[in-house]
PDB file of C-alpha atoms in Angstrom:
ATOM      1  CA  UNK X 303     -15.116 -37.460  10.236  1.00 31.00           C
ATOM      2  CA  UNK X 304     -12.890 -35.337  12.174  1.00 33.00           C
ATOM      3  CA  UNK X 305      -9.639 -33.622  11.215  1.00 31.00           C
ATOM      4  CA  UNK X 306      -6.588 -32.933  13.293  1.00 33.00           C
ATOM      5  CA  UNK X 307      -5.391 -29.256  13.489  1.00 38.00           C
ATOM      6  CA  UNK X 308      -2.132 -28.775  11.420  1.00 41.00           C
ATOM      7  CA  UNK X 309       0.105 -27.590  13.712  1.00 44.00           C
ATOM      8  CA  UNK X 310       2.459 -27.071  10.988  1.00 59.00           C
ATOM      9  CA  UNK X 311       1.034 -24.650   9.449  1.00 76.00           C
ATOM     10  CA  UNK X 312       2.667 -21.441   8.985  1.00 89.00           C
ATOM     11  CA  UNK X 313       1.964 -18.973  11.515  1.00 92.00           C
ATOM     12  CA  UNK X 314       2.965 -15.543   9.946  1.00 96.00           C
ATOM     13  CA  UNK X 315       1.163 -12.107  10.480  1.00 97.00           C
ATOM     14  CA  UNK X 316      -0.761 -10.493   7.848  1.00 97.00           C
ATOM     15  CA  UNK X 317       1.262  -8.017   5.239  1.00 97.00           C
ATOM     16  CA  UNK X 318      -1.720  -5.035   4.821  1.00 97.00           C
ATOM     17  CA  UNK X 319      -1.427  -1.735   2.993  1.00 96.00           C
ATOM     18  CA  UNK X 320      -3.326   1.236   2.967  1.00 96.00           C
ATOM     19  CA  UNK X 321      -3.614   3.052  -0.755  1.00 96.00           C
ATOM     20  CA  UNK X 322      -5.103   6.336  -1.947  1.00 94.00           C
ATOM     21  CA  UNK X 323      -4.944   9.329  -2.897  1.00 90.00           C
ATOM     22  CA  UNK X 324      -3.407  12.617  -1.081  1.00 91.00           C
ATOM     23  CA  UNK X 325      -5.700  13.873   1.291  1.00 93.00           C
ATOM     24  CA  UNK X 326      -8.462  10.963   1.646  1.00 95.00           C
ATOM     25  CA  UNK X 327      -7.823  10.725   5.152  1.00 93.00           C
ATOM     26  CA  UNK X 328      -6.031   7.251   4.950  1.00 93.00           C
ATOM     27  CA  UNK X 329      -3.719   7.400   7.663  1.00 92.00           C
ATOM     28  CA  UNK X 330      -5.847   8.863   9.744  1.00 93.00           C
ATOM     29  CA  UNK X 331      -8.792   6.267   9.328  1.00 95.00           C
ATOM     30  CA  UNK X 332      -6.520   3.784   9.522  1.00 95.00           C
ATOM     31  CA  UNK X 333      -4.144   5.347  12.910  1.00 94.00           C
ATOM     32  CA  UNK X 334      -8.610   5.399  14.347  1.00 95.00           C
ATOM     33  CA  UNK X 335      -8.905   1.686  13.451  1.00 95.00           C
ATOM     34  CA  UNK X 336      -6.067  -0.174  15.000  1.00 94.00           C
ATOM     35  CA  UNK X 337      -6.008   1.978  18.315  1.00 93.00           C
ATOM     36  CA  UNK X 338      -8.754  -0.220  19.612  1.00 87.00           C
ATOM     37  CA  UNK X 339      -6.958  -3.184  18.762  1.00 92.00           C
ATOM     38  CA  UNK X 340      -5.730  -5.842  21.256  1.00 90.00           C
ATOM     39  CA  UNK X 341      -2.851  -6.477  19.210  1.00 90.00           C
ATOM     40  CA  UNK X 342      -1.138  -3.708  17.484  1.00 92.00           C
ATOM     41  CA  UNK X 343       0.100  -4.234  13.614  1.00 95.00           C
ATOM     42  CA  UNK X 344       3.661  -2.852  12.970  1.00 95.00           C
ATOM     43  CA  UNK X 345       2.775   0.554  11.324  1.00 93.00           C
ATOM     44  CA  UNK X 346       5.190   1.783   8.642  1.00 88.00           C
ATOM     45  CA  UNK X 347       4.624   5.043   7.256  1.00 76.00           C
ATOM     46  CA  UNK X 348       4.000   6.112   4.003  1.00 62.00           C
ATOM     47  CA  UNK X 349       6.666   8.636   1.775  1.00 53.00           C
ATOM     48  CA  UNK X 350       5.460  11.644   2.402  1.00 47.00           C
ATOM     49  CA  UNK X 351       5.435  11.160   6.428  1.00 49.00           C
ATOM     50  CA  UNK X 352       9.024   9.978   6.356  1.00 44.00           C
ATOM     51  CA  UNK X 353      11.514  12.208   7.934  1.00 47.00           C
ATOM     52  CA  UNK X 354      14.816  13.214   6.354  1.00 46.00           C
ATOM     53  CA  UNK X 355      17.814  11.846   7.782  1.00 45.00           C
ATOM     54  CA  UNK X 356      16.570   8.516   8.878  1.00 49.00           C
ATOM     55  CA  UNK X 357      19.094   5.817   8.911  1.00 58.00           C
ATOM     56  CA  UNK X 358      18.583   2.972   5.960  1.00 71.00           C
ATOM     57  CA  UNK X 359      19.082   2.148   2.274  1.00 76.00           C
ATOM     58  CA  UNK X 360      15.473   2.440   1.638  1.00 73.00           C
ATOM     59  CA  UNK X 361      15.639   6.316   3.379  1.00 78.00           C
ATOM     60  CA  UNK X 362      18.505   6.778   1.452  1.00 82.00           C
ATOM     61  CA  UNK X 363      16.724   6.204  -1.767  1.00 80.00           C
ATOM     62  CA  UNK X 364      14.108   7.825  -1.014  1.00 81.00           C
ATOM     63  CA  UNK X 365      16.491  11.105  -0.178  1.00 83.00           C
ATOM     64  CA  UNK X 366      17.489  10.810  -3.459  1.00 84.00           C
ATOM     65  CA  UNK X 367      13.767  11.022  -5.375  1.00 83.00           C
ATOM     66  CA  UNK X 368      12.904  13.599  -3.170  1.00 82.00           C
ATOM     67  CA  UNK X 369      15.912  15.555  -4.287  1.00 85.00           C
ATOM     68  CA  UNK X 370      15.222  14.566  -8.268  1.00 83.00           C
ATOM     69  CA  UNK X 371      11.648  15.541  -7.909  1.00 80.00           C
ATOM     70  CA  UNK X 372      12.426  19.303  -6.440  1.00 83.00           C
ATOM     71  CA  UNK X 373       9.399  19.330  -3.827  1.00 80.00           C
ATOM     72  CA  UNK X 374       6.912  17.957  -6.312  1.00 84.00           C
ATOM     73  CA  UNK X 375       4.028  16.155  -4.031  1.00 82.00           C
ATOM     74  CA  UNK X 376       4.037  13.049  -6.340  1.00 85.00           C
ATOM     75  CA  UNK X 377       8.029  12.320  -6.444  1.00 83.00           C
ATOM     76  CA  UNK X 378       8.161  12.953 -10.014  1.00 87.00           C
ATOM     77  CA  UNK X 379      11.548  13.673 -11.268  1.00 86.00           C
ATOM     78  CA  UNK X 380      11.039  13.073 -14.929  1.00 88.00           C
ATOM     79  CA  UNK X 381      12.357   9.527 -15.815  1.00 92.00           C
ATOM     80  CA  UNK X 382       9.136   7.444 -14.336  1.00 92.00           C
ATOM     81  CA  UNK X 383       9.970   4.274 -15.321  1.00 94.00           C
ATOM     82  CA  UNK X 384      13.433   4.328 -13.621  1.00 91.00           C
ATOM     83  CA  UNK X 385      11.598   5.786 -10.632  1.00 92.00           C
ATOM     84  CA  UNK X 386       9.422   3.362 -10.613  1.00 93.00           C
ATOM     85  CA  UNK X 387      12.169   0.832  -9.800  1.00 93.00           C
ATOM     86  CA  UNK X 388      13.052   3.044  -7.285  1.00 90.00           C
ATOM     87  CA  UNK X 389       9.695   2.823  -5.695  1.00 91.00           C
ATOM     88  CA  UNK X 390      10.083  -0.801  -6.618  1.00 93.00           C
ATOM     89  CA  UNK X 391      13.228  -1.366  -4.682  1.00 91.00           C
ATOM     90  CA  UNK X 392      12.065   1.263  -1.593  1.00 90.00           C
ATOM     91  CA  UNK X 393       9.082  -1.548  -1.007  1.00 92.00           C
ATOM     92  CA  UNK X 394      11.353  -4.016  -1.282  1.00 93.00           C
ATOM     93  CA  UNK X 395      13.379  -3.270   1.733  1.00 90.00           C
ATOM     94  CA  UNK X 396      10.529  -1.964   3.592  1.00 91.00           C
ATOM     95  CA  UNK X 397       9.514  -6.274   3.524  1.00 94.00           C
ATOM     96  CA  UNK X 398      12.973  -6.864   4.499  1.00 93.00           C
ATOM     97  CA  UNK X 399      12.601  -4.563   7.592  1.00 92.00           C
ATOM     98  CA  UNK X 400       9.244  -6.027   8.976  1.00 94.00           C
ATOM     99  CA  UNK X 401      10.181 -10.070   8.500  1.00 96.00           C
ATOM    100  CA  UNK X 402      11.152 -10.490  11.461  1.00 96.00           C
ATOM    101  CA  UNK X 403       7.611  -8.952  12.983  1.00 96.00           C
ATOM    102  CA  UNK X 404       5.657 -10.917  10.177  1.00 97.00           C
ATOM    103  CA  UNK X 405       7.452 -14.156  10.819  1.00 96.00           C
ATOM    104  CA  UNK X 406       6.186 -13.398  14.670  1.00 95.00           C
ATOM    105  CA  UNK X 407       2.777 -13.256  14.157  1.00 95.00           C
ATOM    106  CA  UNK X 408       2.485  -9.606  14.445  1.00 95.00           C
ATOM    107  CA  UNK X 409       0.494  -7.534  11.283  1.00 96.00           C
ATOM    108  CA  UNK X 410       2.316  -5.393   9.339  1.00 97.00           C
ATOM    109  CA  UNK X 411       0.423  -2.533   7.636  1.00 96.00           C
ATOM    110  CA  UNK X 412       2.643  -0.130   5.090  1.00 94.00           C
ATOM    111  CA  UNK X 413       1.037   3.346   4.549  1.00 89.00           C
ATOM    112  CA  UNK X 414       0.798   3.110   0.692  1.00 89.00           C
ATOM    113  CA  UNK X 415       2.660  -0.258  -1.094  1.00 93.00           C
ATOM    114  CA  UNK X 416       3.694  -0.818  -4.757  1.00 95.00           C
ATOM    115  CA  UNK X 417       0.131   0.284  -5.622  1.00 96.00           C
ATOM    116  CA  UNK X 418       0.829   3.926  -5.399  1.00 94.00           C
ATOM    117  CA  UNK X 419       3.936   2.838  -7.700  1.00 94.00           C
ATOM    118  CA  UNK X 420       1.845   1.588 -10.144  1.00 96.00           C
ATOM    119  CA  UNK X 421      -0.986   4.068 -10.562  1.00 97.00           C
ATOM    120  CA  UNK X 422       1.156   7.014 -10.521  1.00 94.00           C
ATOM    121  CA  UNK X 423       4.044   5.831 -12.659  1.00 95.00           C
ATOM    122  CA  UNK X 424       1.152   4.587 -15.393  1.00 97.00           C
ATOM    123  CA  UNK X 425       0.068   8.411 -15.356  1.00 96.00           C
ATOM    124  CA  UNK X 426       2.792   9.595 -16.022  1.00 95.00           C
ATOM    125  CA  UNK X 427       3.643   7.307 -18.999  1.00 96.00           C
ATOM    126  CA  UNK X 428       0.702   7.392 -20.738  1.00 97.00           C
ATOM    127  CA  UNK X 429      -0.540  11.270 -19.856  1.00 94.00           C
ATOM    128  CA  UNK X 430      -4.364  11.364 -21.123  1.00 94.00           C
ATOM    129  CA  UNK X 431      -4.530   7.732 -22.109  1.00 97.00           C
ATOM    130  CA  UNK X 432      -7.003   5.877 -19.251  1.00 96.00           C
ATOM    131  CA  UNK X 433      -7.185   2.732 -20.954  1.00 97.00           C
ATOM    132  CA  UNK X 434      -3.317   2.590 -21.098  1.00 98.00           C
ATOM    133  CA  UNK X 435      -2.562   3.655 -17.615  1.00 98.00           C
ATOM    134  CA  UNK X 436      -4.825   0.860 -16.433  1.00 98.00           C
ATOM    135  CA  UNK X 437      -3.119  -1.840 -18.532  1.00 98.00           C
ATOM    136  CA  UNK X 438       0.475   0.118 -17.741  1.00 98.00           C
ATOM    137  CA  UNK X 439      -0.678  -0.124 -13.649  1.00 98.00           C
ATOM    138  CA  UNK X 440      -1.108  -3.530 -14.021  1.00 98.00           C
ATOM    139  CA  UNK X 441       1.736  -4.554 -15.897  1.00 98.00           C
ATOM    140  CA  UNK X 442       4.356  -2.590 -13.214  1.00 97.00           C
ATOM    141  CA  UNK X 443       2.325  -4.632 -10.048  1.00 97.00           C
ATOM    142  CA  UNK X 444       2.860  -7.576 -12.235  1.00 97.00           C
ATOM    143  CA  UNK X 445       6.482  -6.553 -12.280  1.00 96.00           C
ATOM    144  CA  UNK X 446       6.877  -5.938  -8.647  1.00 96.00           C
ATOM    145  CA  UNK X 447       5.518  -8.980  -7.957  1.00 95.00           C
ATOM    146  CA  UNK X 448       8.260 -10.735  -8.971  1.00 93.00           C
ATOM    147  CA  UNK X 449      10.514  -8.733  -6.541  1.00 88.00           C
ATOM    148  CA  UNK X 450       8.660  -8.864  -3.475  1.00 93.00           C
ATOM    149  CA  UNK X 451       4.920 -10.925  -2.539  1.00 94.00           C
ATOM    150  CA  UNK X 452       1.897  -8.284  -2.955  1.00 96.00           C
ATOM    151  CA  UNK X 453       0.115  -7.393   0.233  1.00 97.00           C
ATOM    152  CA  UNK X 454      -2.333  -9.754   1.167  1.00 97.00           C
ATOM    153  CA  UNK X 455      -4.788  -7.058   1.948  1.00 97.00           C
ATOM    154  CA  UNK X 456      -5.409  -3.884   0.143  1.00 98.00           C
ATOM    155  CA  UNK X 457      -7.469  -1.113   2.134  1.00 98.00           C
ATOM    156  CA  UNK X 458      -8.289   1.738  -0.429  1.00 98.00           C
ATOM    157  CA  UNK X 459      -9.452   4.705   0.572  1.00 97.00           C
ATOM    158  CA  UNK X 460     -11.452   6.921  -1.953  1.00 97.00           C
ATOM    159  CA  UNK X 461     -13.597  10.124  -1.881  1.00 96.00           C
ATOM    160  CA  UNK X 462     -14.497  13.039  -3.830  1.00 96.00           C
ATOM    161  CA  UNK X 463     -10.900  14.377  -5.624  1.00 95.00           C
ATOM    162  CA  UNK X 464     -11.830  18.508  -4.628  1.00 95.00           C
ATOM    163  CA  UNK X 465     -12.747  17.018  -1.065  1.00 95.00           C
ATOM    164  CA  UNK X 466      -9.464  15.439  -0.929  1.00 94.00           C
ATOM    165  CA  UNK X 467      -7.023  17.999  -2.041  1.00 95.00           C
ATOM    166  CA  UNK X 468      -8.902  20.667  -0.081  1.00 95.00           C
ATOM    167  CA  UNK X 469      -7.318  18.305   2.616  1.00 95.00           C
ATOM    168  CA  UNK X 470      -4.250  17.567   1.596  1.00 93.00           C
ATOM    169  CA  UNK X 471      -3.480  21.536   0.589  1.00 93.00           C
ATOM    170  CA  UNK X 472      -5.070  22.478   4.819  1.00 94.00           C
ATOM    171  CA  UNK X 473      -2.650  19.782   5.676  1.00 90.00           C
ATOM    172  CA  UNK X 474       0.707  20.456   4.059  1.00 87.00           C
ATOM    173  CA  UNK X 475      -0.232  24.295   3.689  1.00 90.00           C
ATOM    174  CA  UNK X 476       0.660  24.125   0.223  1.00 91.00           C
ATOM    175  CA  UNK X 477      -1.430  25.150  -2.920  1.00 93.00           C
ATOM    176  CA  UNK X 478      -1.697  22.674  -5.858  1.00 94.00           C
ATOM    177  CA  UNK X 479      -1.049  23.799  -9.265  1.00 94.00           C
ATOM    178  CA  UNK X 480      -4.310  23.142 -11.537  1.00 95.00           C
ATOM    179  CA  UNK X 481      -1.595  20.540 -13.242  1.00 94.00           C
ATOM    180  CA  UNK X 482      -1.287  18.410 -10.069  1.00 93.00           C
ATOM    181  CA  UNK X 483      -5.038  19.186  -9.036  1.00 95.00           C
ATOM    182  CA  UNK X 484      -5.648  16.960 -12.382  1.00 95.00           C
ATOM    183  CA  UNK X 485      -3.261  14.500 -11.500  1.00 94.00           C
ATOM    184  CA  UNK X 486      -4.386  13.756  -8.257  1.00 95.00           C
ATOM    185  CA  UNK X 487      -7.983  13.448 -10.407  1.00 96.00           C
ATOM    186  CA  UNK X 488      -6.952  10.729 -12.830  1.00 97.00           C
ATOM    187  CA  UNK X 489      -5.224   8.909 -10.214  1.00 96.00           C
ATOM    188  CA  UNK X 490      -8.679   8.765  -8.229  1.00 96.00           C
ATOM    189  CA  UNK X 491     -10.326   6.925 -10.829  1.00 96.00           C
ATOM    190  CA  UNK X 492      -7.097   4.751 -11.893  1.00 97.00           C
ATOM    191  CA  UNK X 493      -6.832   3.322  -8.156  1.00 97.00           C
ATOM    192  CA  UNK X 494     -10.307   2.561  -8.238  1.00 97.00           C
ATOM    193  CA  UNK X 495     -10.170   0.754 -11.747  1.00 97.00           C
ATOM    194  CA  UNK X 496      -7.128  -1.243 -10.705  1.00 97.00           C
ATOM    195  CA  UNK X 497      -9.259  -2.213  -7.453  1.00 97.00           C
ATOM    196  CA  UNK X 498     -11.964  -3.825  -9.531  1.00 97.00           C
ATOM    197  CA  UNK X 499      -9.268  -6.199 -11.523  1.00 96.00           C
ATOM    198  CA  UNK X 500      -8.245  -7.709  -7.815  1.00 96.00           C
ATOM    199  CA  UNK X 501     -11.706  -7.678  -5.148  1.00 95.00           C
ATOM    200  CA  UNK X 502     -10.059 -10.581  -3.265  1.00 95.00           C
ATOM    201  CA  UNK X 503      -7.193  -7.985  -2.571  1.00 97.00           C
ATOM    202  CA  UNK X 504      -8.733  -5.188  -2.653  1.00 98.00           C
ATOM    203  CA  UNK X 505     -11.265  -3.228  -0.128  1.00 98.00           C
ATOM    204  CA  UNK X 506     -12.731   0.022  -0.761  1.00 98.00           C
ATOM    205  CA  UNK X 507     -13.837   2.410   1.587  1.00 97.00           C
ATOM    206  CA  UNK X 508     -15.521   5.195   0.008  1.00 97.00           C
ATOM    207  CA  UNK X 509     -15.554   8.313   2.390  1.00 96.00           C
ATOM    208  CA  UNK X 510     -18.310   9.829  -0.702  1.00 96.00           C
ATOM    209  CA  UNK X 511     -20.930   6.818   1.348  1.00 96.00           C
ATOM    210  CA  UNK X 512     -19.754   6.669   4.963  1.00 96.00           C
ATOM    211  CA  UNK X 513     -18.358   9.048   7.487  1.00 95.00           C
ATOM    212  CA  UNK X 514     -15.328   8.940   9.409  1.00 94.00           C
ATOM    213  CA  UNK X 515     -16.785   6.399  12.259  1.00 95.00           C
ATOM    214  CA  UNK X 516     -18.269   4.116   9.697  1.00 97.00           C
ATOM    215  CA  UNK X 517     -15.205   3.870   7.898  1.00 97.00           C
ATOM    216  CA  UNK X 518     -12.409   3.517  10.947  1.00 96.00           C
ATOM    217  CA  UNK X 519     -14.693   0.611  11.848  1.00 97.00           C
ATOM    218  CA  UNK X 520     -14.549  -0.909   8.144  1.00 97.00           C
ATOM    219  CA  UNK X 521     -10.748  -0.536   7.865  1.00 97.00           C
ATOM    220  CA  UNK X 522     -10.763  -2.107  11.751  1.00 96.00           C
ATOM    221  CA  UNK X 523     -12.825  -4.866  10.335  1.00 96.00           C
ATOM    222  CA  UNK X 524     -10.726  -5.643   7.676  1.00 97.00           C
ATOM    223  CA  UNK X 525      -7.275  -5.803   9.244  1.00 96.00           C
ATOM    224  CA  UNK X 526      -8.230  -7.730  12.212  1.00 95.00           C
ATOM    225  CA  UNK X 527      -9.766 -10.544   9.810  1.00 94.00           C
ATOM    226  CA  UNK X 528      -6.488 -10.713   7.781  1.00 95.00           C
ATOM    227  CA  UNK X 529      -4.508 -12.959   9.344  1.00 87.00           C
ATOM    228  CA  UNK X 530      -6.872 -15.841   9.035  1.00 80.00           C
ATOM    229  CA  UNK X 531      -5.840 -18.841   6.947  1.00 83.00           C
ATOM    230  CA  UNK X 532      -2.841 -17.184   5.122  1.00 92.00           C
ATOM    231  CA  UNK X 533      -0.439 -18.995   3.119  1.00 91.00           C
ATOM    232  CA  UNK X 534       3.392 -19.188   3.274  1.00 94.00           C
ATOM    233  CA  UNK X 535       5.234 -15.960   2.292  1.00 94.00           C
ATOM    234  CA  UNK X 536       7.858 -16.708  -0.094  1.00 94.00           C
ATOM    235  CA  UNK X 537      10.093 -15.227  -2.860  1.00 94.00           C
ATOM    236  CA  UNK X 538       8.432 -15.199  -5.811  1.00 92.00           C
ATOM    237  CA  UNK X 539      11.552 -15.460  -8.451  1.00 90.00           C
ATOM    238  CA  UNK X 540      12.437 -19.053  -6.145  1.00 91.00           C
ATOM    239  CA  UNK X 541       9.221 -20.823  -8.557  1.00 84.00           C
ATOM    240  CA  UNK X 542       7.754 -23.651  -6.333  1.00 82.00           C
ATOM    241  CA  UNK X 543       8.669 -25.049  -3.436  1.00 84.00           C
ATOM    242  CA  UNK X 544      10.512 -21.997  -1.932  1.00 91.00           C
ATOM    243  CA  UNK X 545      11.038 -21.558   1.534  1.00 94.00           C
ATOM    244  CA  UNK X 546       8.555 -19.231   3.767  1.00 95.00           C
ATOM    245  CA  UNK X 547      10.215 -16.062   4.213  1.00 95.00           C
ATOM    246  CA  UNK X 548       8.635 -16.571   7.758  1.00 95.00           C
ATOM    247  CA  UNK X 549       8.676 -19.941   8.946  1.00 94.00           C
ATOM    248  CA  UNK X 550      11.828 -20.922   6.644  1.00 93.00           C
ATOM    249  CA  UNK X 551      10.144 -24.016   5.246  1.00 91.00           C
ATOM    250  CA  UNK X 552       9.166 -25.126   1.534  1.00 90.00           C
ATOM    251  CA  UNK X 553       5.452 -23.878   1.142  1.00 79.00           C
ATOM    252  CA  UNK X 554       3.995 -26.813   0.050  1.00 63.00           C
ATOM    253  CA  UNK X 555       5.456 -28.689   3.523  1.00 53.00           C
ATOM    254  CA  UNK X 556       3.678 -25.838   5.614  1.00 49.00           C
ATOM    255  CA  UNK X 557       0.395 -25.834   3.575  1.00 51.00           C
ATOM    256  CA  UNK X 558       0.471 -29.810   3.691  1.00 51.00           C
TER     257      UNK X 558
END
C-alpha cells in the first residue's frame, strides 16, 4: 500500500547548538563545517564573541552580567541562580530573533544554548559535589524547557581540559587563575555526563579521538541531517495542542 506525502506537514528549519568548553575549538569546527554547505544555517554567536553595544534586550542583559561578573571568563557575578535566569531569559530572545528564519526553512545554529546555563550554574551551586551538579544541570534544562523548546540537536565538543585552556588563554591572551583552570575541568566532565542522560540530543565530538578534518566533517554531518522529519515547534507552557511557533498551526493538525 502506498501513502500520500503530507503536504501539511510543518516545514520549519532545524534549531542546533554547539556546547563546550572554552577553548575546544567549537566555533571554529563548526564555522569549517557549514562553509561547504549549499544552504547556510543562521549562525548566532555565542557570549563571549558578542560585541558591546549591540542593539537588543538580550545584548542589553547580557551588558549587564558582564558588568556583575567584573571580566570573569565564566559570567559569574555571585548570585548563580538569578544568573541563571538571566542566561535563561538571554536564550529566550535569542529564539525570538531567529523565528522568522526557522519558520523559513533555514537552520539555525546558536554558539552555546541553555546547556552552558546549566552546567556552569550547577558548578557553581554545588562547588565539589559531582553527583549534585549533574542532578542540579538537569533540573535548570528541565526548567528552561518550560520557557523556550530545547535544541533539537546538540553538537558537543570535548577534548583534553589543559589542551583546551592552553587554547582559550593563546586566544584571549589572558592567563587563567588555577581556580578557573579547575572550573573549566569539572565542567569538562559535567557536559559530558549530562550528554549521556540525552544521546538522541546529544552528539559528541571528541577532539582527544579525531583531528580537526575528521571532526568539521562530523559536525557537517550532523547539522545537514537535522532537519529531517522534525516536529512542530511550539511553546511549551501552551500544554497540547499549541500552535507551531513556525507554521502557526496546532501540532497535532501539522503532525496529522
Amino acid at each position: 500500500m502506498t501513502t500520500t506525502p503530507n503536504r501539511g506537514r510543518c516545514r520549519r528549519g532545524p534549531l542546533i547548538s554547539a556546547e563546550g568548553l572554552n577553548g575546544v575549538g567549537k566555533t571554529y569546527l563548526t564555522n569549517r563545517a557549514v562553509e561547504t554547505l549549499d544552504d547556510k544555517p543562521v549562525m548566532l554567536d555565542e557570549f563571549s564573541q558578542r560585541a558591546d553595544g549591540r542593539p537588543g534586550l538580550g545584548e542589553a542583559l547580557l551588558q549587564a552580567l558582564r558588568q556583575a561578573s567584573i571580566g570573569d571568563p565564566f559570567l559569574r557575578g555571585g548570585t548563580p541562580m538569578a544568573e541563571a535566569l538571566l542566561l535563561m531569559a538571554i536564550k529566550r530572545h535569542d529564539l525570538d530573533t531567529v523565528l522568522p528564519d526557522l519558520a523559513r526553512g533555514r537552520a539555525v545554529v546558536e554558539g552555546r544554548s541553555v546547556d552552558t546555563t546549566a552546567v556552569c550554574q550547577a558548578l557553581l551551586l554545588h562547588p565539589g559535589d559531582p553527583d549534585a551538579a549533574l542532578r542540579t544541570a538537569t533540573d535548570l534544562l528541565n526548567l528552561a524547557a518550560s520557557w523556550r523548546p530545547l535544541p533539537d540537536l546538540t553538537v558537543l565538543v570535548t577534548d583534553d581540559p589543559s589542551e583546551a585552556l592552553k587554547r582559550a588563554q593563546r586566544r584571549d591572551r589572558c592567563v587563567f587563575t588555577g581556580e578557573q583552570a579547575r572550573f573549566m575541568s569539572e565542567a569538562s566532565a559535567l557536559f559530558e555526563q549530562l550528554a549521556a542522560t540525552d544521546p538522541v540530543r546529544y552528539r559528541v565530538v571528541d577532539r582527544r579521538h579525531v583531528d580537526e578534518y575528521q571532526a568539521a566533517d562530523l559536525v557537517r554531518t550532523w547539522i545537514r541531517d537535522a532537519g529531517d522529519d522534525l516536529d512542530c515547534l511550539t511553546e511549551p507552557w501552551q500544554g497540547p495542542g499549541a500552535a507551531c511557533l513556525c507554521c502557526h498551526r496546532p501540532a497535532t493538525a501539522a503532525a496529522a
